[in-house]
Amino acid sequence: MGVPRSILRIPDFRRRVKLSKYQIDRLIFVTAQNFFLGHFKEFLQESVPFGVGYMAAYMRDQGENVRIWDLNVRSRAANDIAEATPNDGEGTVFGISCLTAGASQAHQFAKLIKEIAPKSRIVYGGIHPTALPEEAIEVGSADVVVKAEGEETLKELFRRWREGEDIVGMAGIVCRDDTGKIIHGPPAPGLIDLNDFPAFPYDLFDLSKYHLGMVLTSRGCPFDCIFCSQQMVTGRRFRYRHEQSVVDELEFLIRDCGQPSIYFIDDMFNA
């Protein structure tokens, strides 16, 4: 005769935490300034941040209210954050992207955001946070790190936040659980087709601040060069845009913006 379950009191290890819904009203992408380029920065032409730009285009296409703060062309202070984030930041998500050269400034800016807008949420992305997600959470005040290619992952993260669903263990992200432990979700499945993207959102930038002769026509690279960090984001998978979308962008840059020359900045070493 078995012992009644009520006597055994077998614990139920399933999470019983009731999560509140988070209404998202605005999404502000932030590109951190690359301070550690030092004197070399004056010799580099400032291009639009393509990673952030395509993320912004994708999320805007999903109906999000999107804007971009590129700290390389315009600094932002506490008053900028306060003006952009009513109600202590409630309903505001900041998406911070950084390279290693800009990680320190990204962390400082994230801390300032949390001081001015404590109810906002901060999501990190880009190569450096993908490589060191714990740093972004422990040092950079990140609520979530989106690893590798982030468009579909960010879309799903927003859906879960709005529905009040648990995000711990979600594919493609790193975050803390309710005990404070940092949990790594599994890799996000699949890669988005570049031809499903809307056009690059040049309208979100002050084009007078940039050199507009740079175009991205593909993502990824099938090779395994030891000096390259790109495979942390795209692996060894290569995808390209349809020819007509590239031609349309070239026509815009040359005819409408007066750009005399074009430089292709694809991930492929010999692109």
CSV table of C-alpha atoms in Angstrom, one decimal:
chain,number,residue,atom,x,y,z
A,1,MET,CA,0.0,0.0,0.0
A,2,GLY,CA,1.5,3.3,-1.1
A,3,VAL,CA,1.9,6.3,1.2
A,4,PRO,CA,-0.6,9.1,0.3
A,5,ARG,CA,0.9,12.0,-1.6
A,6,SER,CA,-0.4,14.5,1.0
A,7,ILE,CA,1.7,12.8,3.6
A,8,LEU,CA,4.8,12.7,1.5
A,9,ARG,CA,4.5,16.4,0.8
A,10,ILE,CA,6.5,16.1,-2.4
A,11,PRO,CA,7.6,19.7,-3.2
A,12,ASP,CA,6.4,21.2,-6.5
A,13,PHE,CA,9.5,22.7,-8.0
A,14,ARG,CA,7.7,24.5,-10.8
A,15,ARG,CA,8.0,28.3,-10.7
A,16,ARG,CA,4.9,29.9,-9.1
A,17,VAL,CA,6.1,33.5,-9.4
A,18,LYS,CA,3.3,35.7,-10.8
A,19,LEU,CA,4.9,38.2,-13.2
A,20,SER,CA,3.4,41.6,-13.9
A,21,LYS,CA,2.9,42.8,-17.4
A,22,TYR,CA,5.1,45.6,-18.7
A,23,GLN,CA,3.6,48.0,-21.2
A,24,ILE,CA,6.2,49.2,-23.7
A,25,ASP,CA,5.6,52.7,-25.1
A,26,ARG,CA,9.0,53.5,-26.5
A,27,LEU,CA,12.2,51.9,-27.5
A,28,ILE,CA,15.4,53.9,-27.5
A,29,PHE,CA,18.5,52.4,-29.1
A,30,VAL,CA,21.8,53.7,-27.9
A,31,THR,CA,25.1,53.3,-29.6
A,32,ALA,CA,28.0,53.8,-27.1
A,33,GLN,CA,30.9,56.1,-27.9
A,34,ASN,CA,34.2,54.4,-28.7
A,35,PHE,CA,36.4,56.3,-26.3
A,36,PHE,CA,39.4,54.0,-26.5
A,37,LEU,CA,40.1,54.7,-30.2
A,38,GLY,CA,42.0,57.7,-28.9
A,39,HIS,CA,43.8,59.7,-31.5
A,40,PHE,CA,42.9,57.2,-34.2
A,41,LYS,CA,39.3,58.3,-34.1
A,42,GLU,CA,40.0,61.5,-36.0
A,43,PHE,CA,41.2,59.5,-38.9
A,44,LEU,CA,38.1,57.3,-39.1
A,45,GLN,CA,34.9,58.3,-41.0
A,46,GLU,CA,31.8,58.1,-38.9
A,47,SER,CA,29.3,55.7,-40.5
A,48,VAL,CA,25.7,55.1,-39.5
A,49,PRO,CA,25.6,52.3,-36.9
A,50,PHE,CA,24.3,49.5,-39.2
A,51,GLY,CA,23.5,46.9,-36.5
A,52,VAL,CA,21.4,49.3,-34.4
A,53,GLY,CA,19.9,50.7,-37.6
A,54,TYR,CA,18.6,47.4,-38.8
A,55,MET,CA,17.4,46.5,-35.4
A,56,ALA,CA,15.5,49.8,-35.2
A,57,ALA,CA,14.0,49.2,-38.7
A,58,TYR,CA,12.9,45.7,-37.8
A,59,MET,CA,11.3,46.7,-34.5
A,60,ARG,CA,9.6,49.8,-36.0
A,61,ASP,CA,8.2,47.5,-38.7
A,62,GLN,CA,6.6,45.5,-35.8
A,63,GLY,CA,4.8,48.6,-34.6
A,64,GLU,CA,7.3,49.9,-32.0
A,65,ASN,CA,7.9,53.6,-31.3
A,66,VAL,CA,11.6,53.7,-32.0
A,67,ARG,CA,14.3,56.3,-31.9
A,68,ILE,CA,18.1,56.1,-32.0
A,69,TRP,CA,20.7,57.9,-29.8
A,70,ASP,CA,24.2,57.6,-31.4
A,71,LEU,CA,26.6,58.9,-28.7
A,72,ASN,CA,29.4,59.1,-31.3
A,73,VAL,CA,27.8,62.1,-32.9
A,74,ARG,CA,25.8,63.6,-30.1
A,75,SER,CA,26.3,63.2,-26.4
A,76,ARG,CA,23.3,62.7,-24.1
A,77,ALA,CA,23.0,63.8,-20.5
A,78,ALA,CA,20.7,63.3,-17.5
A,79,ASN,CA,18.2,65.9,-18.8
A,80,ASP,CA,18.0,64.1,-22.2
A,81,ILE,CA,17.1,60.9,-20.4
A,82,ALA,CA,14.6,62.6,-18.1
A,83,GLU,CA,12.8,64.3,-21.0
A,84,ALA,CA,12.6,61.0,-23.0
A,85,THR,CA,11.4,58.9,-20.1
A,86,PRO,CA,8.2,60.1,-18.3
A,87,ASN,CA,7.0,58.4,-15.2
A,88,ASP,CA,10.5,57.4,-14.0
A,89,GLY,CA,11.0,55.5,-17.2
A,90,GLU,CA,7.9,53.3,-16.9
A,91,GLY,CA,7.2,51.9,-20.4
A,92,THR,CA,10.6,52.7,-21.8
A,93,VAL,CA,13.2,50.2,-23.0
A,94,PHE,CA,16.7,51.2,-23.8
A,95,GLY,CA,18.6,49.0,-26.3
A,96,ILE,CA,22.4,49.6,-25.7
A,97,SER,CA,24.8,48.4,-28.3
A,98,CYS,CA,28.6,48.5,-27.9
A,99,LEU,CA,31.9,47.2,-29.1
A,100,THR,CA,34.7,46.5,-26.6
A,101,ALA,CA,36.1,50.0,-27.2
A,102,GLY,CA,32.8,51.5,-26.1
A,103,ALA,CA,31.9,49.1,-23.3
A,104,SER,CA,33.1,51.3,-20.4
A,105,GLN,CA,31.0,54.3,-21.7
A,106,ALA,CA,28.0,52.0,-22.3
A,107,HIS,CA,28.1,50.8,-18.7
A,108,GLN,CA,28.4,54.4,-17.4
A,109,PHE,CA,25.4,55.5,-19.5
A,110,ALA,CA,23.4,52.5,-18.4
A,111,LYS,CA,23.9,53.4,-14.7
A,112,LEU,CA,22.9,57.0,-15.5
A,113,ILE,CA,19.7,55.6,-17.1
A,114,LYS,CA,18.8,53.6,-14.0
A,115,GLU,CA,19.4,56.7,-11.8
A,116,ILE,CA,17.2,58.9,-13.8
A,117,ALA,CA,14.6,56.4,-15.0
A,118,PRO,CA,14.6,53.5,-12.5
A,119,LYS,CA,11.5,51.9,-14.0
A,120,SER,CA,12.9,51.6,-17.5
A,121,ARG,CA,14.4,48.4,-18.7
A,122,ILE,CA,17.8,48.0,-20.3
A,123,VAL,CA,18.7,45.5,-23.0
A,124,TYR,CA,22.3,45.1,-24.2
A,125,GLY,CA,23.3,43.7,-27.5
A,126,GLY,CA,26.2,43.6,-29.9
A,127,ILE,CA,29.5,41.7,-30.1
A,128,HIS,CA,31.0,42.7,-26.7
A,129,PRO,CA,27.8,41.9,-24.7
A,130,THR,CA,27.5,38.6,-26.6
A,131,ALA,CA,31.0,37.7,-25.6
A,132,LEU,CA,30.7,38.9,-22.0
A,133,PRO,CA,27.0,39.0,-21.0
A,134,GLU,CA,27.7,38.7,-17.3
A,135,GLU,CA,29.7,41.9,-17.4
A,136,ALA,CA,26.8,43.8,-19.0
A,137,ILE,CA,24.5,42.6,-16.1
A,138,GLU,CA,26.9,43.0,-13.2
A,139,VAL,CA,28.7,46.1,-14.3
A,140,GLY,CA,26.4,47.7,-16.9
A,141,SER,CA,23.0,47.5,-15.1
A,142,ALA,CA,21.5,45.4,-17.9
A,143,ASP,CA,18.2,43.7,-17.2
A,144,VAL,CA,18.7,41.4,-20.2
A,145,VAL,CA,21.5,40.7,-22.7
A,146,VAL,CA,20.4,39.6,-26.2
A,147,LYS,CA,23.1,37.5,-27.7
A,148,ALA,CA,24.1,37.2,-31.4
A,149,GLU,CA,21.5,38.3,-34.0
A,150,GLY,CA,18.8,40.0,-32.0
A,151,GLU,CA,15.8,40.9,-34.1
A,152,GLU,CA,13.6,37.9,-33.5
A,153,THR,CA,14.8,37.5,-30.0
A,154,LEU,CA,14.0,41.1,-29.1
A,155,LYS,CA,10.6,40.8,-30.7
A,156,GLU,CA,9.9,37.7,-28.5
A,157,LEU,CA,11.2,39.4,-25.4
A,158,PHE,CA,8.8,42.3,-25.9
A,159,ARG,CA,5.9,39.9,-26.4
A,160,ARG,CA,6.7,38.1,-23.1
A,161,TRP,CA,7.2,41.3,-21.2
A,162,ARG,CA,3.8,42.6,-22.4
A,163,GLU,CA,2.1,39.4,-21.6
A,164,GLY,CA,3.8,39.0,-18.2
A,165,GLU,CA,5.4,35.7,-19.1
A,166,ASP,CA,8.6,34.4,-17.6
A,167,ILE,CA,11.8,35.2,-19.6
A,168,VAL,CA,14.3,33.2,-17.6
A,169,GLY,CA,15.8,30.5,-19.8
A,170,MET,CA,14.4,32.1,-23.0
A,171,ALA,CA,16.4,31.3,-26.1
A,172,GLY,CA,18.9,34.0,-27.1
A,173,ILE,CA,19.1,35.9,-23.9
A,174,VAL,CA,20.9,36.1,-20.5
A,175,CYS,CA,19.2,37.5,-17.4
A,176,ARG,CA,18.8,37.0,-13.7
A,177,ASP,CA,16.2,34.7,-12.2
A,178,ASP,CA,14.2,35.7,-9.1
A,179,THR,CA,17.1,34.6,-6.8
A,180,GLY,CA,19.5,36.9,-8.6
A,181,LYS,CA,21.4,34.1,-10.3
A,182,ILE,CA,22.5,34.8,-13.9
A,183,ILE,CA,20.8,32.3,-16.3
A,184,HIS,CA,22.0,31.7,-19.9
A,185,GLY,CA,19.2,30.7,-22.3
A,186,PRO,CA,20.0,28.3,-25.2
A,187,PRO,CA,21.0,29.8,-28.5
A,188,ALA,CA,18.2,31.4,-30.4
A,189,PRO,CA,17.0,29.1,-33.2
A,190,GLY,CA,17.3,30.1,-36.9
A,191,LEU,CA,18.4,33.2,-38.6
A,192,ILE,CA,16.3,35.9,-40.1
A,193,ASP,CA,16.2,36.3,-43.9
A,194,LEU,CA,17.8,39.6,-44.8
A,195,ASN,CA,15.2,40.1,-47.5
A,196,ASP,CA,12.5,40.2,-44.8
A,197,PHE,CA,14.0,43.4,-43.4
A,198,PRO,CA,12.5,46.8,-44.2
A,199,ALA,CA,14.8,49.3,-45.8
A,200,PHE,CA,17.6,50.8,-43.7
A,201,PRO,CA,16.0,53.6,-41.7
A,202,TYR,CA,18.1,56.6,-42.8
A,203,ASP,CA,15.2,58.8,-41.6
A,204,LEU,CA,16.1,58.0,-38.0
A,205,PHE,CA,19.5,59.6,-38.3
A,206,ASP,CA,20.8,63.2,-38.8
A,207,LEU,CA,22.6,62.4,-42.1
A,208,SER,CA,24.7,65.5,-41.9
A,209,LYS,CA,26.7,63.9,-39.1
A,210,TYR,CA,27.8,60.8,-41.1
A,211,HIS,CA,29.8,59.6,-44.0
A,212,LEU,CA,27.2,58.0,-46.2
A,213,GLY,CA,29.5,56.0,-48.5
A,214,MET,CA,29.2,52.7,-46.6
A,215,VAL,CA,26.7,49.9,-47.5
A,216,LEU,CA,26.0,46.5,-46.0
A,217,THR,CA,24.9,43.9,-48.6
A,218,SER,CA,25.2,40.7,-46.6
A,219,ARG,CA,25.6,39.2,-43.2
A,220,GLY,CA,28.1,36.6,-42.0
A,221,CYS,CA,31.1,34.8,-43.4
A,222,PRO,CA,31.8,31.1,-44.0
A,223,PHE,CA,35.4,31.3,-43.0
A,224,ASP,CA,37.1,30.8,-39.7
A,225,CYS,CA,39.7,33.5,-39.4
A,226,ILE,CA,41.3,33.5,-35.9
A,227,PHE,CA,41.4,37.3,-35.7
A,228,CYS,CA,37.7,37.9,-36.4
A,229,SER,CA,34.9,38.1,-33.8
A,230,GLN,CA,32.0,38.2,-36.2
A,231,GLN,CA,31.3,34.4,-36.0
A,232,MET,CA,30.3,35.0,-32.4
A,233,VAL,CA,27.2,36.8,-33.8
A,234,THR,CA,26.5,35.0,-37.1
A,235,GLY,CA,28.5,31.8,-36.8
A,236,ARG,CA,29.9,30.7,-40.2
A,237,ARG,CA,26.6,31.3,-42.0
A,238,PHE,CA,26.4,33.7,-44.9
A,239,ARG,CA,23.3,35.4,-46.3
A,240,TYR,CA,22.9,38.2,-48.8
A,241,ARG,CA,20.3,40.8,-49.8
A,242,HIS,CA,18.5,40.7,-53.1
A,243,GLU,CA,20.2,42.7,-55.8
A,244,GLN,CA,17.3,45.2,-56.3
A,245,SER,CA,17.3,46.2,-52.6
A,246,VAL,CA,21.0,47.0,-52.8
A,247,VAL,CA,20.6,49.0,-56.0
A,248,ASP,CA,17.7,51.0,-54.5
A,249,GLU,CA,19.9,51.9,-51.5
A,250,LEU,CA,22.8,52.9,-53.8
A,251,GLU,CA,20.5,55.1,-55.9
A,252,PHE,CA,19.3,56.8,-52.7
A,253,LEU,CA,22.9,57.5,-51.5
A,254,ILE,CA,24.2,58.6,-54.8
A,255,ARG,CA,21.3,60.5,-56.3
A,256,ASP,CA,19.5,61.9,-53.2
A,257,CYS,CA,22.5,62.3,-50.8
A,258,GLY,CA,25.1,63.2,-53.4
A,259,GLN,CA,27.6,60.5,-52.2
A,260,PRO,CA,30.4,60.3,-54.8
A,261,SER,CA,31.8,56.9,-53.7
A,262,ILE,CA,30.6,53.7,-52.0
A,263,TYR,CA,32.5,51.3,-49.7
A,264,PHE,CA,31.0,47.9,-49.0
A,265,ILE,CA,31.5,46.9,-45.4
A,266,ASP,CA,30.2,43.3,-45.4
A,267,ASP,CA,31.5,40.8,-42.9
A,268,MET,CA,33.2,38.7,-45.7
A,269,PHE,CA,36.9,39.4,-45.6
A,270,ASN,CA,37.1,39.9,-49.3
A,271,ALA,CA,33.7,41.5,-49.8
